[in-house]
């Protein structure tokens, strides 16, 4: 039941963090509440700045605080760090304005081990960001081994011994050697910077202390070493300082807090990645949780990646080696050489359902699989260029389909395996055999590392389980460089991965969403909602009796503060524009329109291009035609991107050119005077020649091809035009990307700016036009304009707002 932390009756107005909601916020909250009380979900498209974050939190917190509700927590999922910070800020605002008789709403943001491990944060004890996961798993295993059934000591004794390493130094009266306490998050911990050991077995004192506080039968929250009931939002620094300062493991404490705080903020991994849910966040995935999916236009592609599976050539190589290390002791014993490891392996085999013969068969299968992989990659590269061995540094990422992407059928690798005598059972048994190998090696080897055999086994089993219509199998070649491989081997330049791509993630989304009690899915760009409902599995939920409500909110800010143009120039397709650098009428029309906006707009201008190559071209042209400094965003790491944003926001007015598929066109805060105009050139469709993209399009054609293009329901019924797989899988997501970029401009009541789409497909109703994918209010605002009238329109607008 919900936590009783206030009066018997509760209203959302008491939760809402501001004096008055926007009208659309009030409507959205009421809709979300009534739908969630019936176990359903609300889908909201709300323009940037319309208060979706506060809307969703308010509804969720009222449900949690309502004593008549079965909801116990709110679980926020967002794919954008900027939005994560917005949820934290809005939760703080809510707590600042709660009625006096209420306790603060407790909250926690989920972060990785590297962010909370005291040793990793301070780069000591042999642990840093690159090693923390493997080291943590190994240290935990050894700590549990020392204190578990048949262990040599207790968790309390281990933690006490680690503390005494410090106090013992003082007791000796030594003056030259002072205790060196590990400090983190501004707090001293009870332990040394070096890792302690017990009987030559290294262990983690923070984890030992957590185990010591963990009740044998009871809620793990009893091991939390601080009172969190009225803390409000527990920041990462709070979590680390309070936990480590008391000698306990911050990551374990975070896990204990998960199901006991009222608001948990995480990302899609925490709800949709099977491994993460199985090992860490499973307690959040139940019908007492109200889920908020933010930036929900990214839900489908993100989940598609999370539920797709792959295993790399290097992982297969390591897995084969691990199988050998387990098999060899038994083979040596059969040859008359008895070892302790052989006895352990035989004991594990006798206790489980795996035989030595099956271990050997899986090893042989993996070895043959790598040989076949080598043959296929070599043949593919030979077919493209016989001289590839002398130009390894020039090789590019490649995708080798294992069936016709447009004809669902059994893949070539499965057929090869059958011809070699490896049936479906061989693929499936790899999961059990790989798991056993990992467990044995973790028992006999102290090296801290993730075992390859379990991961390889899971991937091979998925290869057998997955059907051939919803999934597409391929060999993906990713550029790397490994000097240890032979000079003429493709393995020096590539890591090859056997991939099982999920083309239709809607079923996985629906299955996971059905685990929650209810929730809200929201974004600034979800239209057309019928498409979103279909591909995100919400129609399947509704068919199962879970209600789905819809709301679309436009910009409620003064219309006189913005101007919107859809410039009618030739379509920015490869056929029309040619390659970057070509001089033709299409490219001239786009540079003219973009330069016009950059020149006539008084502040910063964001220019979005379909890809990074086109962004580089446009930046080069604008730098010669515009007086403002022109910045170019290139595919780079987060640090470089953050530096670029800082440069763009500071000082004189500038132009920033980027890819519409990059990170600067959504989830970035351009509020205030940071942006006066945004220009979107072309429709950012992904590479439609890719085998995987063609497989996705084919799967969508089959699944959604007879879904009507109009109406709220996504159920398959005739009587109206249908959307094609190309529209559903490719065009609609591309238009959402473009609308995200345009939405960066106007984000508040007092903000002023210009929004410009440049491409005939935004301006005209045509067979490949995209105006139909805009919500009604945007179709009304983005009126078509000819290129020669754009300058006049810009001049008139900026004159009216000066």
mmCIF file of N, CA and C in Angstrom, residues 471-530:
data_model
loop_
_atom_site.group_PDB
_atom_site.id
_atom_site.type_symbol
_atom_site.label_atom_id
_atom_site.label_comp_id
_atom_site.label_asym_id
_atom_site.label_seq_id
_atom_site.Cartn_x
_atom_site.Cartn_y
_atom_site.Cartn_z
ATOM 1 N N UNK A 471 13.103 -10.978 -36.170
ATOM 2 C CA UNK A 471 14.533 -10.820 -35.914
ATOM 3 C C UNK A 471 15.319 -10.963 -37.215
ATOM 4 N N UNK A 472 16.439 -10.280 -37.258
ATOM 5 C CA UNK A 472 17.309 -10.315 -38.436
ATOM 6 C C UNK A 472 18.722 -10.625 -37.978
ATOM 7 N N UNK A 473 19.320 -11.673 -38.548
ATOM 8 C CA UNK A 473 20.655 -12.099 -38.153
ATOM 9 C C UNK A 473 21.689 -11.608 -39.168
ATOM 10 N N UNK A 474 22.806 -11.134 -38.637
ATOM 11 C CA UNK A 474 23.852 -10.589 -39.507
ATOM 12 C C UNK A 474 25.199 -10.721 -38.819
ATOM 13 N N UNK A 475 26.263 -10.557 -39.604
ATOM 14 C CA UNK A 475 27.616 -10.414 -39.068
ATOM 15 C C UNK A 475 27.971 -8.938 -39.177
ATOM 16 N N UNK A 476 28.183 -8.288 -38.044
ATOM 17 C CA UNK A 476 28.528 -6.868 -38.023
ATOM 18 C C UNK A 476 30.028 -6.720 -37.814
ATOM 19 N N UNK A 477 30.663 -5.974 -38.712
ATOM 20 C CA UNK A 477 32.098 -5.725 -38.619
ATOM 21 C C UNK A 477 32.318 -4.310 -38.108
ATOM 22 N N UNK A 478 32.910 -4.203 -36.929
ATOM 23 C CA UNK A 478 33.167 -2.902 -36.309
ATOM 24 C C UNK A 478 34.668 -2.610 -36.329
ATOM 25 N N UNK A 479 35.016 -1.429 -36.827
ATOM 26 C CA UNK A 479 36.419 -1.048 -36.927
ATOM 27 C C UNK A 479 37.064 -0.958 -35.549
ATOM 28 N N UNK A 480 38.163 -1.686 -35.377
ATOM 29 C CA UNK A 480 38.992 -1.596 -34.177
ATOM 30 C C UNK A 480 40.434 -1.647 -34.674
ATOM 31 N N UNK A 481 41.363 -1.828 -33.773
ATOM 32 C CA UNK A 481 42.750 -2.057 -34.198
ATOM 33 C C UNK A 481 43.453 -2.853 -33.126
ATOM 34 N N UNK A 482 43.979 -3.996 -33.495
ATOM 35 C CA UNK A 482 44.638 -4.881 -32.552
ATOM 36 C C UNK A 482 45.962 -5.351 -33.141
ATOM 37 N N UNK A 483 47.046 -4.763 -32.645
ATOM 38 C CA UNK A 483 48.384 -5.087 -33.168
ATOM 39 C C UNK A 483 48.784 -6.530 -32.885
ATOM 40 N N UNK A 484 48.094 -7.199 -31.966
ATOM 41 C CA UNK A 484 48.453 -8.575 -31.614
ATOM 42 C C UNK A 484 48.000 -9.581 -32.668
ATOM 43 N N UNK A 485 47.076 -9.171 -33.536
ATOM 44 C CA UNK A 485 46.603 -10.083 -34.580
ATOM 45 C C UNK A 485 47.570 -10.066 -35.763
ATOM 46 N N UNK A 486 47.584 -11.131 -36.569
ATOM 47 C CA UNK A 486 48.479 -11.174 -37.741
ATOM 48 C C UNK A 486 48.282 -9.977 -38.659
ATOM 49 N N UNK A 487 49.359 -9.567 -39.320
ATOM 50 C CA UNK A 487 49.354 -8.337 -40.116
ATOM 51 C C UNK A 487 48.335 -8.364 -41.243
ATOM 52 N N UNK A 488 48.033 -9.535 -41.802
ATOM 53 C CA UNK A 488 47.126 -9.603 -42.933
ATOM 54 C C UNK A 488 45.767 -10.188 -42.556
ATOM 55 N N UNK A 489 45.482 -10.260 -41.264
ATOM 56 C CA UNK A 489 44.205 -10.802 -40.814
ATOM 57 C C UNK A 489 43.189 -9.674 -40.647
ATOM 58 N N UNK A 490 41.943 -9.931 -41.037
ATOM 59 C CA UNK A 490 40.886 -8.942 -40.815
ATOM 60 C C UNK A 490 40.697 -8.688 -39.327
ATOM 61 N N UNK A 491 41.097 -9.657 -38.475
ATOM 62 C CA UNK A 491 40.926 -9.485 -37.032
ATOM 63 C C UNK A 491 41.819 -8.361 -36.487
ATOM 64 N N UNK A 492 42.844 -7.964 -37.221
ATOM 65 C CA UNK A 492 43.656 -6.825 -36.796
ATOM 66 C C UNK A 492 42.845 -5.535 -36.914
ATOM 67 N N UNK A 493 41.949 -5.474 -37.895
ATOM 68 C CA UNK A 493 41.192 -4.247 -38.173
ATOM 69 C C UNK A 493 39.764 -4.281 -37.651
ATOM 70 N N UNK A 494 39.211 -5.475 -37.427
ATOM 71 C CA UNK A 494 37.792 -5.601 -37.087
ATOM 72 C C UNK A 494 37.572 -6.451 -35.842
ATOM 73 N N UNK A 495 36.465 -6.169 -35.159
ATOM 74 C CA UNK A 495 35.854 -7.171 -34.306
ATOM 75 C C UNK A 495 34.549 -7.549 -34.983
ATOM 76 N N UNK A 496 34.389 -8.823 -35.280
ATOM 77 C CA UNK A 496 33.175 -9.298 -35.938
ATOM 78 C C UNK A 496 32.192 -9.760 -34.874
ATOM 79 N N UNK A 497 30.941 -9.415 -35.054
ATOM 80 C CA UNK A 497 29.915 -9.798 -34.091
ATOM 81 C C UNK A 497 28.781 -10.529 -34.787
ATOM 82 N N UNK A 498 28.375 -11.654 -34.213
ATOM 83 C CA UNK A 498 27.166 -12.342 -34.651
ATOM 84 C C UNK A 498 25.996 -11.660 -33.963
ATOM 85 N N UNK A 499 25.123 -11.038 -34.723
ATOM 86 C CA UNK A 499 24.060 -10.200 -34.165
ATOM 87 C C UNK A 499 22.681 -10.764 -34.474
ATOM 88 N N UNK A 500 21.827 -10.743 -33.458
ATOM 89 C CA UNK A 500 20.410 -11.063 -33.622
ATOM 90 C C UNK A 500 19.654 -9.768 -33.356
ATOM 91 N N UNK A 501 19.295 -9.058 -34.427
ATOM 92 C CA UNK A 501 18.651 -7.749 -34.301
ATOM 93 C C UNK A 501 17.142 -7.910 -34.159
ATOM 94 N N UNK A 502 16.593 -7.285 -33.132
ATOM 95 C CA UNK A 502 15.147 -7.269 -32.946
ATOM 96 C C UNK A 502 14.566 -6.171 -33.827
ATOM 97 N N UNK A 503 13.767 -6.539 -34.798
ATOM 98 C CA UNK A 503 13.179 -5.551 -35.711
ATOM 99 C C UNK A 503 11.906 -4.940 -35.145
ATOM 100 N N UNK A 504 11.195 -5.675 -34.305
ATOM 101 C CA UNK A 504 9.897 -5.232 -33.790
ATOM 102 C C UNK A 504 9.915 -5.254 -32.261
ATOM 103 N N UNK A 505 10.415 -4.198 -31.625
ATOM 104 C CA UNK A 505 10.520 -4.212 -30.164
ATOM 105 C C UNK A 505 9.202 -3.978 -29.443
ATOM 106 N N UNK A 506 8.118 -3.754 -30.186
ATOM 107 C CA UNK A 506 6.843 -3.452 -29.546
ATOM 108 C C UNK A 506 6.397 -4.511 -28.557
ATOM 109 N N UNK A 507 6.608 -5.786 -28.900
ATOM 110 C CA UNK A 507 6.201 -6.856 -27.977
ATOM 111 C C UNK A 507 7.001 -6.786 -26.674
ATOM 112 N N UNK A 508 8.315 -6.519 -26.787
ATOM 113 C CA UNK A 508 9.148 -6.416 -25.581
ATOM 114 C C UNK A 508 8.731 -5.220 -24.739
ATOM 115 N N UNK A 509 8.393 -4.103 -25.394
ATOM 116 C CA UNK A 509 7.946 -2.919 -24.654
ATOM 117 C C UNK A 509 6.637 -3.225 -23.942
ATOM 118 N N UNK A 510 5.685 -3.810 -24.672
ATOM 119 C CA UNK A 510 4.378 -4.115 -24.083
ATOM 120 C C UNK A 510 4.510 -5.084 -22.912
ATOM 121 N N UNK A 511 5.364 -6.089 -23.071
ATOM 122 C CA UNK A 511 5.542 -7.072 -21.996
ATOM 123 C C UNK A 511 6.080 -6.415 -20.738
ATOM 124 N N UNK A 512 7.063 -5.513 -20.898
ATOM 125 C CA UNK A 512 7.614 -4.846 -19.735
ATOM 126 C C UNK A 512 6.625 -3.843 -19.130
ATOM 127 N N UNK A 513 5.955 -3.069 -19.984
ATOM 128 C CA UNK A 513 5.006 -2.080 -19.474
ATOM 129 C C UNK A 513 3.861 -2.748 -18.724
ATOM 130 N N UNK A 514 3.497 -3.953 -19.151
ATOM 131 C CA UNK A 514 2.403 -4.665 -18.476
ATOM 132 C C UNK A 514 2.766 -5.039 -17.050
ATOM 133 N N UNK A 515 4.069 -5.048 -16.739
ATOM 134 C CA UNK A 515 4.501 -5.367 -15.376
ATOM 135 C C UNK A 515 4.222 -4.227 -14.408
ATOM 136 N N UNK A 516 4.100 -2.994 -14.938
ATOM 137 C CA UNK A 516 3.866 -1.836 -14.077
ATOM 138 C C UNK A 516 2.375 -1.640 -13.831
ATOM 139 N N UNK A 517 2.067 -0.912 -12.759
ATOM 140 C CA UNK A 517 0.665 -0.660 -12.439
ATOM 141 C C UNK A 517 -0.001 0.306 -13.393
ATOM 142 N N UNK A 518 0.760 1.211 -13.965
ATOM 143 C CA UNK A 518 0.251 2.226 -14.877
ATOM 144 C C UNK A 518 1.349 3.236 -15.110
ATOM 145 N N UNK A 519 1.034 4.292 -15.880
ATOM 146 C CA UNK A 519 2.081 5.277 -16.081
ATOM 147 C C UNK A 519 1.761 6.275 -17.165
ATOM 148 N N UNK A 520 2.773 7.050 -17.514
ATOM 149 C CA UNK A 520 2.645 8.057 -18.556
ATOM 150 C C UNK A 520 3.858 7.963 -19.474
ATOM 151 N N UNK A 521 3.620 8.096 -20.776
ATOM 152 C CA UNK A 521 4.686 8.127 -21.771
ATOM 153 C C UNK A 521 4.594 9.486 -22.455
ATOM 154 N N UNK A 522 5.706 10.228 -22.495
ATOM 155 C CA UNK A 522 5.588 11.610 -22.944
ATOM 156 C C UNK A 522 6.823 12.068 -23.703
ATOM 157 N N UNK A 523 6.608 13.047 -24.563
ATOM 158 C CA UNK A 523 7.683 13.632 -25.346
ATOM 159 C C UNK A 523 7.123 14.871 -26.035
ATOM 160 N N UNK A 524 8.023 15.702 -26.531
ATOM 161 C CA UNK A 524 7.596 16.837 -27.347
ATOM 162 C C UNK A 524 7.241 16.404 -28.750
ATOM 163 N N UNK A 525 7.627 15.179 -29.131
ATOM 164 C CA UNK A 525 7.408 14.727 -30.519
ATOM 165 C C UNK A 525 6.980 13.263 -30.546
ATOM 166 N N UNK A 526 5.695 13.019 -30.351
ATOM 167 C CA UNK A 526 5.165 11.659 -30.454
ATOM 168 C C UNK A 526 4.215 11.479 -31.629
ATOM 169 N N UNK A 527 3.669 12.560 -32.152
ATOM 170 C CA UNK A 527 2.743 12.439 -33.267
ATOM 171 C C UNK A 527 3.433 11.794 -34.477
ATOM 172 N N UNK A 528 2.670 11.067 -35.270
ATOM 173 C CA UNK A 528 1.270 10.658 -35.128
ATOM 174 C C UNK A 528 1.119 9.637 -33.996
ATOM 175 N N UNK A 529 0.169 9.894 -33.111
ATOM 176 C CA UNK A 529 0.025 9.041 -31.934
ATOM 177 C C UNK A 529 -0.424 7.637 -32.288
ATOM 178 N N UNK A 530 -1.156 7.470 -33.410
ATOM 179 C CA UNK A 530 -1.573 6.117 -33.775
ATOM 180 C C UNK A 530 -0.364 5.261 -34.124
#
